[in-house]
JSON list of C-alpha atoms in Angstrom, two decimals:
[
{"chain": "A", "resi": 1, "resn": "UNK", "atom": "CA", "xyz": [118.69, 77.85, 77.99]},
{"chain": "A", "resi": 2, "resn": "UNK", "atom": "CA", "xyz": [114.99, 78.47, 78.49]},
{"chain": "A", "resi": 3, "resn": "UNK", "atom": "CA", "xyz": [114.56, 74.63, 79.26]},
{"chain": "A", "resi": 4, "resn": "UNK", "atom": "CA", "xyz": [117.26, 74.83, 81.89]},
{"chain": "A", "resi": 5, "resn": "UNK", "atom": "CA", "xyz": [115.40, 77.76, 83.61]},
{"chain": "A", "resi": 6, "resn": "UNK", "atom": "CA", "xyz": [116.26, 79.26, 87.12]},
{"chain": "A", "resi": 7, "resn": "UNK", "atom": "CA", "xyz": [118.12, 82.28, 85.53]},
{"chain": "A", "resi": 8, "resn": "UNK", "atom": "CA", "xyz": [120.53, 80.25, 83.65]},
{"chain": "A", "resi": 9, "resn": "UNK", "atom": "CA", "xyz": [122.67, 82.27, 81.16]},
{"chain": "A", "resi": 10, "resn": "UNK", "atom": "CA", "xyz": [124.49, 80.93, 78.07]},
{"chain": "A", "resi": 11, "resn": "UNK", "atom": "CA", "xyz": [128.01, 82.23, 77.37]},
{"chain": "A", "resi": 12, "resn": "UNK", "atom": "CA", "xyz": [129.30, 80.66, 74.07]},
{"chain": "A", "resi": 13, "resn": "UNK", "atom": "CA", "xyz": [132.97, 79.87, 73.92]},
{"chain": "A", "resi": 14, "resn": "UNK", "atom": "CA", "xyz": [135.67, 77.21, 73.43]},
{"chain": "A", "resi": 15, "resn": "UNK", "atom": "CA", "xyz": [137.26, 75.96, 76.73]},
{"chain": "A", "resi": 16, "resn": "UNK", "atom": "CA", "xyz": [140.64, 75.49, 74.81]},
{"chain": "A", "resi": 17, "resn": "UNK", "atom": "CA", "xyz": [140.60, 79.20, 73.96]},
{"chain": "A", "resi": 18, "resn": "UNK", "atom": "CA", "xyz": [141.85, 81.21, 76.93]},
{"chain": "A", "resi": 19, "resn": "UNK", "atom": "CA", "xyz": [140.35, 84.45, 75.75]},
{"chain": "A", "resi": 20, "resn": "UNK", "atom": "CA", "xyz": [136.96, 82.73, 75.76]},
{"chain": "A", "resi": 21, "resn": "UNK", "atom": "CA", "xyz": [137.37, 81.77, 79.31]},
{"chain": "A", "resi": 22, "resn": "UNK", "atom": "CA", "xyz": [138.47, 85.26, 80.18]},
{"chain": "A", "resi": 23, "resn": "UNK", "atom": "CA", "xyz": [135.22, 86.66, 78.74]},
{"chain": "A", "resi": 24, "resn": "UNK", "atom": "CA", "xyz": [133.25, 83.93, 80.57]},
{"chain": "A", "resi": 25, "resn": "UNK", "atom": "CA", "xyz": [134.64, 84.81, 83.89]},
{"chain": "A", "resi": 26, "resn": "UNK", "atom": "CA", "xyz": [134.58, 88.54, 83.33]},
{"chain": "A", "resi": 27, "resn": "UNK", "atom": "CA", "xyz": [130.85, 88.20, 82.70]},
{"chain": "A", "resi": 28, "resn": "UNK", "atom": "CA", "xyz": [130.25, 86.21, 85.93]},
{"chain": "A", "resi": 29, "resn": "UNK", "atom": "CA", "xyz": [132.31, 88.67, 87.96]},
{"chain": "A", "resi": 30, "resn": "UNK", "atom": "CA", "xyz": [130.35, 91.61, 86.50]},
{"chain": "A", "resi": 31, "resn": "UNK", "atom": "CA", "xyz": [126.89, 90.02, 87.06]},
{"chain": "A", "resi": 32, "resn": "UNK", "atom": "CA", "xyz": [127.51, 87.93, 90.21]},
{"chain": "A", "resi": 33, "resn": "UNK", "atom": "CA", "xyz": [130.83, 88.89, 91.77]},
{"chain": "A", "resi": 34, "resn": "UNK", "atom": "CA", "xyz": [131.89, 85.39, 92.75]},
{"chain": "A", "resi": 35, "resn": "UNK", "atom": "CA", "xyz": [131.71, 81.68, 91.73]},
{"chain": "A", "resi": 36, "resn": "UNK", "atom": "CA", "xyz": [130.59, 79.04, 94.36]},
{"chain": "A", "resi": 37, "resn": "UNK", "atom": "CA", "xyz": [130.74, 75.91, 92.30]},
{"chain": "A", "resi": 38, "resn": "UNK", "atom": "CA", "xyz": [132.59, 74.97, 89.21]},
{"chain": "A", "resi": 39, "resn": "UNK", "atom": "CA", "xyz": [131.23, 71.92, 87.13]},
{"chain": "A", "resi": 40, "resn": "UNK", "atom": "CA", "xyz": [133.96, 71.55, 84.44]},
{"chain": "A", "resi": 41, "resn": "UNK", "atom": "CA", "xyz": [132.17, 69.24, 81.96]},
{"chain": "A", "resi": 42, "resn": "UNK", "atom": "CA", "xyz": [133.29, 70.36, 78.39]},
{"chain": "A", "resi": 43, "resn": "UNK", "atom": "CA", "xyz": [134.73, 67.54, 76.64]},
{"chain": "A", "resi": 44, "resn": "UNK", "atom": "CA", "xyz": [134.98, 65.63, 73.25]},
{"chain": "A", "resi": 45, "resn": "UNK", "atom": "CA", "xyz": [135.44, 62.00, 72.32]},
{"chain": "A", "resi": 46, "resn": "UNK", "atom": "CA", "xyz": [136.97, 60.70, 69.20]},
{"chain": "A", "resi": 47, "resn": "UNK", "atom": "CA", "xyz": [138.16, 57.14, 68.42]},
{"chain": "A", "resi": 48, "resn": "UNK", "atom": "CA", "xyz": [141.16, 55.98, 66.52]},
{"chain": "A", "resi": 49, "resn": "UNK", "atom": "CA", "xyz": [143.40, 52.83, 66.99]},
{"chain": "A", "resi": 50, "resn": "UNK", "atom": "CA", "xyz": [146.89, 53.62, 68.09]},
{"chain": "A", "resi": 51, "resn": "UNK", "atom": "CA", "xyz": [148.41, 53.07, 64.51]},
{"chain": "A", "resi": 52, "resn": "UNK", "atom": "CA", "xyz": [145.99, 55.65, 63.12]},
{"chain": "A", "resi": 53, "resn": "UNK", "atom": "CA", "xyz": [146.20, 58.43, 65.66]},
{"chain": "A", "resi": 54, "resn": "UNK", "atom": "CA", "xyz": [146.83, 61.61, 63.92]},
{"chain": "A", "resi": 55, "resn": "UNK", "atom": "CA", "xyz": [148.24, 64.89, 65.35]},
{"chain": "A", "resi": 56, "resn": "UNK", "atom": "CA", "xyz": [145.00, 66.77, 64.93]},
{"chain": "A", "resi": 57, "resn": "UNK", "atom": "CA", "xyz": [143.03, 64.03, 66.63]},
{"chain": "A", "resi": 58, "resn": "UNK", "atom": "CA", "xyz": [145.41, 64.02, 69.57]},
{"chain": "A", "resi": 59, "resn": "UNK", "atom": "CA", "xyz": [145.51, 68.14, 69.83]},
{"chain": "A", "resi": 60, "resn": "UNK", "atom": "CA", "xyz": [141.76, 68.31, 69.45]},
{"chain": "A", "resi": 61, "resn": "UNK", "atom": "CA", "xyz": [140.98, 65.77, 72.33]},
{"chain": "A", "resi": 62, "resn": "UNK", "atom": "CA", "xyz": [143.77, 66.89, 74.64]},
{"chain": "A", "resi": 63, "resn": "UNK", "atom": "CA", "xyz": [143.16, 70.63, 74.01]},
{"chain": "A", "resi": 64, "resn": "UNK", "atom": "CA", "xyz": [139.48, 70.36, 75.10]},
{"chain": "A", "resi": 65, "resn": "UNK", "atom": "CA", "xyz": [139.55, 67.69, 77.71]},
{"chain": "A", "resi": 66, "resn": "UNK", "atom": "CA", "xyz": [142.91, 68.44, 79.41]},
{"chain": "A", "resi": 67, "resn": "UNK", "atom": "CA", "xyz": [143.99, 72.20, 78.59]},
{"chain": "A", "resi": 68, "resn": "UNK", "atom": "CA", "xyz": [140.43, 73.22, 78.67]},
{"chain": "A", "resi": 69, "resn": "UNK", "atom": "CA", "xyz": [139.94, 71.50, 82.16]},
{"chain": "A", "resi": 70, "resn": "UNK", "atom": "CA", "xyz": [143.05, 73.06, 83.55]},
{"chain": "A", "resi": 71, "resn": "UNK", "atom": "CA", "xyz": [142.31, 76.62, 82.56]},
{"chain": "A", "resi": 72, "resn": "UNK", "atom": "CA", "xyz": [138.54, 76.49, 83.13]},
{"chain": "A", "resi": 73, "resn": "UNK", "atom": "CA", "xyz": [139.41, 75.74, 86.76]},
{"chain": "A", "resi": 74, "resn": "UNK", "atom": "CA", "xyz": [142.47, 77.96, 87.13]},
{"chain": "A", "resi": 75, "resn": "UNK", "atom": "CA", "xyz": [140.52, 81.03, 85.81]},
{"chain": "A", "resi": 76, "resn": "UNK", "atom": "CA", "xyz": [137.67, 80.44, 88.28]},
{"chain": "A", "resi": 77, "resn": "UNK", "atom": "CA", "xyz": [139.85, 80.34, 91.41]},
{"chain": "A", "resi": 78, "resn": "UNK", "atom": "CA", "xyz": [140.18, 84.21, 91.84]},
{"chain": "A", "resi": 79, "resn": "UNK", "atom": "CA", "xyz": [136.31, 84.42, 92.05]},
{"chain": "A", "resi": 80, "resn": "UNK", "atom": "CA", "xyz": [136.07, 81.38, 94.54]},
{"chain": "A", "resi": 81, "resn": "UNK", "atom": "CA", "xyz": [135.78, 81.81, 98.26]},
{"chain": "A", "resi": 82, "resn": "UNK", "atom": "CA", "xyz": [136.59, 79.39, 101.13]},
{"chain": "A", "resi": 83, "resn": "UNK", "atom": "CA", "xyz": [134.41, 76.26, 100.94]},
{"chain": "A", "resi": 84, "resn": "UNK", "atom": "CA", "xyz": [133.79, 76.19, 97.25]},
{"chain": "A", "resi": 85, "resn": "UNK", "atom": "CA", "xyz": [133.42, 73.01, 95.27]},
{"chain": "A", "resi": 86, "resn": "UNK", "atom": "CA", "xyz": [134.75, 71.92, 91.86]},
{"chain": "A", "resi": 87, "resn": "UNK", "atom": "CA", "xyz": [133.32, 68.96, 90.06]},
{"chain": "A", "resi": 88, "resn": "UNK", "atom": "CA", "xyz": [135.39, 67.57, 87.02]},
{"chain": "A", "resi": 89, "resn": "UNK", "atom": "CA", "xyz": [133.66, 65.32, 84.42]},
{"chain": "A", "resi": 90, "resn": "UNK", "atom": "CA", "xyz": [135.68, 62.15, 83.98]},
{"chain": "A", "resi": 91, "resn": "UNK", "atom": "CA", "xyz": [134.60, 58.89, 82.43]},
{"chain": "A", "resi": 92, "resn": "UNK", "atom": "CA", "xyz": [134.79, 55.15, 83.15]},
{"chain": "A", "resi": 93, "resn": "UNK", "atom": "CA", "xyz": [137.08, 54.98, 80.11]},
{"chain": "A", "resi": 94, "resn": "UNK", "atom": "CA", "xyz": [139.74, 56.57, 82.29]},
{"chain": "A", "resi": 95, "resn": "UNK", "atom": "CA", "xyz": [139.86, 53.42, 84.32]},
{"chain": "A", "resi": 96, "resn": "UNK", "atom": "CA", "xyz": [139.16, 50.72, 81.64]},
{"chain": "A", "resi": 97, "resn": "UNK", "atom": "CA", "xyz": [140.90, 49.86, 78.41]},
{"chain": "A", "resi": 98, "resn": "UNK", "atom": "CA", "xyz": [138.75, 50.22, 75.32]},
{"chain": "A", "resi": 99, "resn": "UNK", "atom": "CA", "xyz": [140.17, 49.62, 71.80]},
{"chain": "A", "resi": 100, "resn": "UNK", "atom": "CA", "xyz": [140.45, 52.88, 69.82]},
{"chain": "A", "resi": 101, "resn": "UNK", "atom": "CA", "xyz": [140.01, 55.12, 72.66]},
{"chain": "A", "resi": 102, "resn": "UNK", "atom": "CA", "xyz": [143.54, 55.52, 73.97]},
{"chain": "A", "resi": 103, "resn": "UNK", "atom": "CA", "xyz": [143.73, 59.32, 73.56]},
{"chain": "A", "resi": 104, "resn": "UNK", "atom": "CA", "xyz": [140.29, 59.97, 75.00]},
{"chain": "A", "resi": 105, "resn": "UNK", "atom": "CA", "xyz": [140.81, 57.66, 77.83]},
{"chain": "A", "resi": 106, "resn": "UNK", "atom": "CA", "xyz": [144.27, 59.20, 78.69]},
{"chain": "A", "resi": 107, "resn": "UNK", "atom": "CA", "xyz": [142.63, 62.56, 79.00]},
{"chain": "A", "resi": 108, "resn": "UNK", "atom": "CA", "xyz": [140.10, 61.09, 81.41]},
{"chain": "A", "resi": 109, "resn": "UNK", "atom": "CA", "xyz": [142.88, 59.51, 83.48]},
{"chain": "A", "resi": 110, "resn": "UNK", "atom": "CA", "xyz": [144.40, 62.91, 83.67]},
{"chain": "A", "resi": 111, "resn": "UNK", "atom": "CA", "xyz": [141.33, 64.37, 85.09]},
{"chain": "A", "resi": 112, "resn": "UNK", "atom": "CA", "xyz": [141.20, 61.86, 87.78]},
{"chain": "A", "resi": 113, "resn": "UNK", "atom": "CA", "xyz": [144.84, 62.94, 88.75]},
{"chain": "A", "resi": 114, "resn": "UNK", "atom": "CA", "xyz": [143.79, 66.50, 88.68]},
{"chain": "A", "resi": 115, "resn": "UNK", "atom": "CA", "xyz": [141.07, 65.95, 91.35]},
{"chain": "A", "resi": 116, "resn": "UNK", "atom": "CA", "xyz": [143.79, 64.42, 93.67]},
{"chain": "A", "resi": 117, "resn": "UNK", "atom": "CA", "xyz": [146.59, 66.95, 93.09]},
{"chain": "A", "resi": 118, "resn": "UNK", "atom": "CA", "xyz": [144.23, 70.02, 93.11]},
{"chain": "A", "resi": 119, "resn": "UNK", "atom": "CA", "xyz": [142.81, 68.89, 96.37]},
{"chain": "A", "resi": 120, "resn": "UNK", "atom": "CA", "xyz": [146.19, 69.18, 97.76]},
{"chain": "A", "resi": 121, "resn": "UNK", "atom": "CA", "xyz": [146.86, 72.50, 95.99]},
{"chain": "A", "resi": 122, "resn": "UNK", "atom": "CA", "xyz": [143.55, 73.94, 97.26]},
{"chain": "A", "resi": 123, "resn": "UNK", "atom": "CA", "xyz": [143.35, 72.67, 100.74]},
{"chain": "A", "resi": 124, "resn": "UNK", "atom": "CA", "xyz": [144.41, 75.88, 102.60]},
{"chain": "A", "resi": 125, "resn": "UNK", "atom": "CA", "xyz": [141.29, 77.52, 100.82]},
{"chain": "A", "resi": 126, "resn": "UNK", "atom": "CA", "xyz": [138.79, 74.84, 101.64]},
{"chain": "A", "resi": 127, "resn": "UNK", "atom": "CA", "xyz": [137.98, 74.12, 98.07]},
{"chain": "A", "resi": 128, "resn": "UNK", "atom": "CA", "xyz": [136.79, 70.64, 97.39]},
{"chain": "A", "resi": 129, "resn": "UNK", "atom": "CA", "xyz": [137.65, 69.00, 94.04]},
{"chain": "A", "resi": 130, "resn": "UNK", "atom": "CA", "xyz": [136.18, 65.61, 92.90]},
{"chain": "A", "resi": 131, "resn": "UNK", "atom": "CA", "xyz": [135.27, 63.77, 89.74]},
{"chain": "A", "resi": 132, "resn": "UNK", "atom": "CA", "xyz": [132.11, 62.41, 88.57]},
{"chain": "A", "resi": 133, "resn": "UNK", "atom": "CA", "xyz": [132.73, 59.56, 85.92]},
{"chain": "A", "resi": 134, "resn": "UNK", "atom": "CA", "xyz": [129.66, 58.21, 84.13]},
{"chain": "A", "resi": 135, "resn": "UNK", "atom": "CA", "xyz": [129.58, 55.12, 82.22]},
{"chain": "A", "resi": 136, "resn": "UNK", "atom": "CA", "xyz": [127.32, 54.69, 79.26]},
{"chain": "A", "resi": 137, "resn": "UNK", "atom": "CA", "xyz": [124.49, 57.27, 79.52]},
{"chain": "A", "resi": 138, "resn": "UNK", "atom": "CA", "xyz": [121.30, 57.42, 77.42]},
{"chain": "A", "resi": 139, "resn": "UNK", "atom": "CA", "xyz": [121.89, 60.78, 75.88]},
{"chain": "A", "resi": 140, "resn": "UNK", "atom": "CA", "xyz": [120.29, 61.97, 72.42]},
{"chain": "A", "resi": 141, "resn": "UNK", "atom": "CA", "xyz": [123.81, 61.35, 71.03]},
{"chain": "A", "resi": 142, "resn": "UNK", "atom": "CA", "xyz": [124.04, 57.84, 72.43]},
{"chain": "A", "resi": 143, "resn": "UNK", "atom": "CA", "xyz": [120.63, 57.08, 71.14]},
{"chain": "A", "resi": 144, "resn": "UNK", "atom": "CA", "xyz": [121.90, 58.07, 67.56]},
{"chain": "A", "resi": 145, "resn": "UNK", "atom": "CA", "xyz": [124.88, 56.04, 68.03]},
{"chain": "A", "resi": 146, "resn": "UNK", "atom": "CA", "xyz": [122.83, 52.98, 69.09]},
{"chain": "A", "resi": 147, "resn": "UNK", "atom": "CA", "xyz": [120.61, 53.20, 65.99]},
{"chain": "A", "resi": 148, "resn": "UNK", "atom": "CA", "xyz": [123.45, 53.51, 63.59]},
{"chain": "A", "resi": 149, "resn": "UNK", "atom": "CA", "xyz": [125.48, 50.65, 65.20]},
{"chain": "A", "resi": 150, "resn": "UNK", "atom": "CA", "xyz": [123.72, 47.29, 65.28]},
{"chain": "A", "resi": 151, "resn": "UNK", "atom": "CA", "xyz": [124.67, 45.22, 68.28]},
{"chain": "A", "resi": 152, "resn": "UNK", "atom": "CA", "xyz": [126.08, 48.03, 70.32]},
{"chain": "A", "resi": 153, "resn": "UNK", "atom": "CA", "xyz": [123.16, 48.20, 72.66]},
{"chain": "A", "resi": 154, "resn": "UNK", "atom": "CA", "xyz": [123.11, 44.45, 73.22]},
{"chain": "A", "resi": 155, "resn": "UNK", "atom": "CA", "xyz": [126.95, 44.49, 74.09]},
{"chain": "A", "resi": 156, "resn": "UNK", "atom": "CA", "xyz": [126.53, 47.33, 76.43]},
{"chain": "A", "resi": 157, "resn": "UNK", "atom": "CA", "xyz": [123.71, 45.84, 78.38]},
{"chain": "A", "resi": 158, "resn": "UNK", "atom": "CA", "xyz": [125.67, 42.67, 78.66]},
{"chain": "A", "resi": 159, "resn": "UNK", "atom": "CA", "xyz": [128.62, 44.40, 80.11]},
{"chain": "A", "resi": 160, "resn": "UNK", "atom": "CA", "xyz": [126.65, 46.69, 82.63]},
{"chain": "A", "resi": 161, "resn": "UNK", "atom": "CA", "xyz": [125.88, 44.64, 85.67]},
{"chain": "A", "resi": 162, "resn": "UNK", "atom": "CA", "xyz": [122.64, 46.83, 86.25]},
{"chain": "A", "resi": 163, "resn": "UNK", "atom": "CA", "xyz": [121.48, 45.73, 82.68]},
{"chain": "A", "resi": 164, "resn": "UNK", "atom": "CA", "xyz": [120.72, 49.24, 81.50]},
{"chain": "A", "resi": 165, "resn": "UNK", "atom": "CA", "xyz": [122.29, 52.50, 80.48]},
{"chain": "A", "resi": 166, "resn": "UNK", "atom": "CA", "xyz": [122.36, 55.40, 83.04]},
{"chain": "A", "resi": 167, "resn": "UNK", "atom": "CA", "xyz": [119.75, 58.15, 82.71]},
{"chain": "A", "resi": 168, "resn": "UNK", "atom": "CA", "xyz": [120.97, 61.73, 82.49]},
{"chain": "A", "resi": 169, "resn": "UNK", "atom": "CA", "xyz": [119.22, 62.69, 85.80]},
{"chain": "A", "resi": 170, "resn": "UNK", "atom": "CA", "xyz": [121.24, 59.96, 87.49]},
{"chain": "A", "resi": 171, "resn": "UNK", "atom": "CA", "xyz": [124.44, 61.59, 86.52]},
{"chain": "A", "resi": 172, "resn": "UNK", "atom": "CA", "xyz": [123.11, 65.13, 87.44]},
{"chain": "A", "resi": 173, "resn": "UNK", "atom": "CA", "xyz": [122.28, 63.86, 91.12]},
{"chain": "A", "resi": 174, "resn": "UNK", "atom": "CA", "xyz": [125.75, 62.60, 91.40]},
{"chain": "A", "resi": 175, "resn": "UNK", "atom": "CA", "xyz": [127.17, 66.02, 90.41]},
{"chain": "A", "resi": 176, "resn": "UNK", "atom": "CA", "xyz": [124.73, 67.73, 92.69]},
{"chain": "A", "resi": 177, "resn": "UNK", "atom": "CA", "xyz": [126.01, 65.55, 95.57]},
{"chain": "A", "resi": 178, "resn": "UNK", "atom": "CA", "xyz": [129.67, 66.33, 94.91]},
{"chain": "A", "resi": 179, "resn": "UNK", "atom": "CA", "xyz": [128.69, 70.18, 94.54]},
{"chain": "A", "resi": 180, "resn": "UNK", "atom": "CA", "xyz": [126.79, 70.46, 97.76]},
{"chain": "A", "resi": 181, "resn": "UNK", "atom": "CA", "xyz": [127.55, 70.39, 101.37]},
{"chain": "A", "resi": 182, "resn": "UNK", "atom": "CA", "xyz": [126.22, 66.92, 101.58]},
{"chain": "A", "resi": 183, "resn": "UNK", "atom": "CA", "xyz": [129.81, 65.84, 100.48]},
{"chain": "A", "resi": 184, "resn": "UNK", "atom": "CA", "xyz": [131.64, 68.28, 102.82]},
{"chain": "A", "resi": 185, "resn": "UNK", "atom": "CA", "xyz": [134.14, 65.86, 103.77]},
{"chain": "A", "resi": 186, "resn": "UNK", "atom": "CA", "xyz": [134.81, 64.35, 100.26]},
{"chain": "A", "resi": 187, "resn": "UNK", "atom": "CA", "xyz": [137.80, 65.47, 98.36]},
{"chain": "A", "resi": 188, "resn": "UNK", "atom": "CA", "xyz": [140.00, 63.93, 95.58]},
{"chain": "A", "resi": 189, "resn": "UNK", "atom": "CA", "xyz": [137.54, 61.27, 94.94]},
{"chain": "A", "resi": 190, "resn": "UNK", "atom": "CA", "xyz": [136.16, 59.83, 91.64]},
{"chain": "A", "resi": 191, "resn": "UNK", "atom": "CA", "xyz": [132.33, 58.96, 91.92]},
{"chain": "A", "resi": 192, "resn": "UNK", "atom": "CA", "xyz": [131.78, 56.17, 89.27]},
{"chain": "A", "resi": 193, "resn": "UNK", "atom": "CA", "xyz": [128.06, 56.45, 88.11]},
{"chain": "A", "resi": 194, "resn": "UNK", "atom": "CA", "xyz": [128.13, 53.43, 85.80]},
{"chain": "A", "resi": 195, "resn": "UNK", "atom": "CA", "xyz": [126.00, 50.71, 87.18]},
{"chain": "A", "resi": 196, "resn": "UNK", "atom": "CA", "xyz": [129.00, 48.86, 88.13]},
{"chain": "A", "resi": 197, "resn": "UNK", "atom": "CA", "xyz": [130.71, 48.51, 84.77]},
{"chain": "A", "resi": 198, "resn": "UNK", "atom": "CA", "xyz": [134.24, 49.50, 85.79]},
{"chain": "A", "resi": 199, "resn": "UNK", "atom": "CA", "xyz": [134.10, 47.65, 89.09]},
{"chain": "A", "resi": 200, "resn": "UNK", "atom": "CA", "xyz": [132.88, 44.32, 87.80]}
]
């Protein structure tokens, strides 16, 4: 949290556990009284071909990525005022077919749908809901994956028109745009930040 700075406060919890979300928002209400922006970005990714998908795999991914998303947003609403913004973390995987990622991809497709339907649900409150969907991003976890999987980076670079992975700050800038007044007339949209991967 010290690295984030700017008065950031960490509240540990599991988005799939509603009591943890209640504790989070009680803390926010106590300390700040309101929520201006929600960036719902908790998520997990696990892979399995359809013939090997187990119930616990399905439950883990859907509980975090779908149930967690729904109740993270729902429980924030009483603290949000007119003109707030909600940014949901999607993925290019929600729009493209990847082997072994059917469950994860389905959760990300659901998130795209949430942005559209929640925009309609919240129109009378002026709360904008959008999705930022990264492609392949050079995070520490991705660096470990590339080191452990020979040929993966070469494949990625060949499939991304821009010829490189995204930098984390590029994703952050997209989130900031959707959270700010700069996107005041943008609602129900999915902003792909993937170097053209899904489009091409």
